Each structure stands twice: as structure tokens, then as C-alpha cells.
CSV table of C-alpha atoms in Angstrom, one decimal:
chain,number,residue,atom,x,y,z
Q,47,MET,CA,-41.8,-26.7,-8.8
Q,48,VAL,CA,-38.7,-28.7,-10.0
Q,49,LYS,CA,-37.5,-25.5,-11.8
Q,50,ASN,CA,-37.9,-23.6,-8.6
Q,51,LEU,CA,-35.8,-26.1,-6.7
Q,52,THR,CA,-33.2,-26.1,-9.4
Q,53,GLN,CA,-33.0,-22.3,-9.3
Q,54,THR,CA,-32.7,-22.3,-5.5
Q,55,ALA,CA,-30.0,-25.0,-5.6
Q,56,ASP,CA,-28.1,-23.0,-8.3
Q,57,HIS,CA,-28.4,-19.8,-6.3
Q,58,LYS,CA,-27.1,-21.5,-3.2
Q,59,ALA,CA,-24.2,-23.1,-5.1
Q,60,VAL,CA,-23.2,-19.7,-6.5
Q,61,SER,CA,-23.5,-18.2,-3.1
Q,62,SER,CA,-21.4,-20.9,-1.5
Q,63,GLU,CA,-18.8,-20.6,-4.2
Q,64,LEU,CA,-18.5,-16.8,-3.4
Q,65,VAL,CA,-18.1,-17.6,0.3
Q,66,VAL,CA,-15.3,-20.2,-0.4
Q,67,ASP,CA,-13.6,-17.8,-2.8
Q,68,ASP,CA,-13.7,-15.0,-0.2
Q,69,ALA,CA,-12.3,-17.4,2.5
Q,70,SER,CA,-9.5,-18.6,0.2
Q,71,SER,CA,-8.6,-15.0,-0.5
Q,72,SER,CA,-8.5,-14.2,3.2
Q,73,VAL,CA,-6.3,-17.2,3.9
Q,74,ARG,CA,-3.8,-16.2,1.1
Q,75,SER,CA,-3.7,-12.7,2.4
Q,76,LEU,CA,-3.0,-13.9,5.9
Q,77,ALA,CA,-0.3,-16.2,4.6
Q,78,GLY,CA,1.4,-13.2,2.9
Q,79,GLU,CA,1.2,-11.2,6.1
Q,80,VAL,CA,2.8,-14.0,8.1
Q,81,GLU,CA,5.6,-14.3,5.6
Q,82,SER,CA,6.2,-10.6,5.8
Q,83,ALA,CA,6.2,-10.6,9.6
Q,84,THR,CA,8.6,-13.6,9.6
Q,85,ALA,CA,11.0,-11.7,7.4
Q,86,LYS,CA,10.9,-8.7,9.7
Q,87,VAL,CA,11.5,-10.8,12.8
Q,88,GLN,CA,14.5,-12.5,11.1
Q,89,ALA,CA,15.9,-9.1,10.1
Q,90,MET,CA,15.5,-7.9,13.7
Q,91,GLN,CA,17.2,-11.1,15.0
Q,92,ALA,CA,20.2,-10.4,12.6
Q,93,ASP,CA,20.3,-6.8,13.8
Q,94,ALA,CA,20.3,-7.9,17.5
Q,95,GLN,CA,23.1,-10.4,16.7
Q,96,ARG,CA,25.2,-7.6,15.1
Q,97,ILE,CA,24.6,-5.4,18.1
Q,98,ASN,CA,25.5,-8.2,20.5
Q,99,ASP,CA,28.7,-8.8,18.5
Q,100,VAL,CA,29.7,-5.1,18.7
Q,101,LEU,CA,29.0,-5.0,22.5
Q,102,ALA,CA,30.9,-8.2,23.1
Q,103,SER,CA,33.8,-6.8,21.1
Q,104,SER,CA,33.8,-3.5,22.9
Q,105,ALA,CA,33.6,-5.2,26.3
Q,106,THR,CA,36.8,-7.2,25.6
Q,107,SER,CA,38.8,-4.3,24.1
Q,108,PRO,CA,41.7,-3.1,26.3
Q,109,GLY,CA,40.6,0.6,26.0
Q,110,SER,CA,36.9,-0.1,26.7
Q,111,PRO,CA,35.2,1.6,29.7
Q,112,THR,CA,35.2,-0.5,32.9
Q,113,CYS,CA,31.4,-0.7,32.9
Q,114,LEU,CA,31.5,-2.8,29.7
Q,115,ARG,CA,33.9,-5.4,31.1
């Protein structure tokens, strides 16, 4: 009976360890995806700033179309 309880406890411990390992792997993967998304958003922000700078420069140029002034 004690041997059975020990085997059951061991089995549950191994099973729990697998669940924790899987959850940890999922969290690490999600963290990587968040970092990648953050980098992409920052790149888009830099692109938007460059576009804004070009438009602002064009709008103040003497030869720019009236609709940009």
C-alpha cells in the first residue's frame, strides 16, 4: 500500500513538473513575441516621425503646393 502511494505521488510529481515546464516555455515564448512586437512598433514610430518631418519640411518650403501650407 505504501509503495502504491509512493508511486502515485511520484507520478503526480512528474506530471506536475511537465505542466510547469510547459507553462514556463509558453511564458518565455510570449515574452519573445512581446519583445518582437515592441521592436516593430518602435520602428513604425520612427518611420512615422520621419514621414512627419518630411511633410513638415515640405509644408514650409517656398515652392510647396498651397494645400500643404
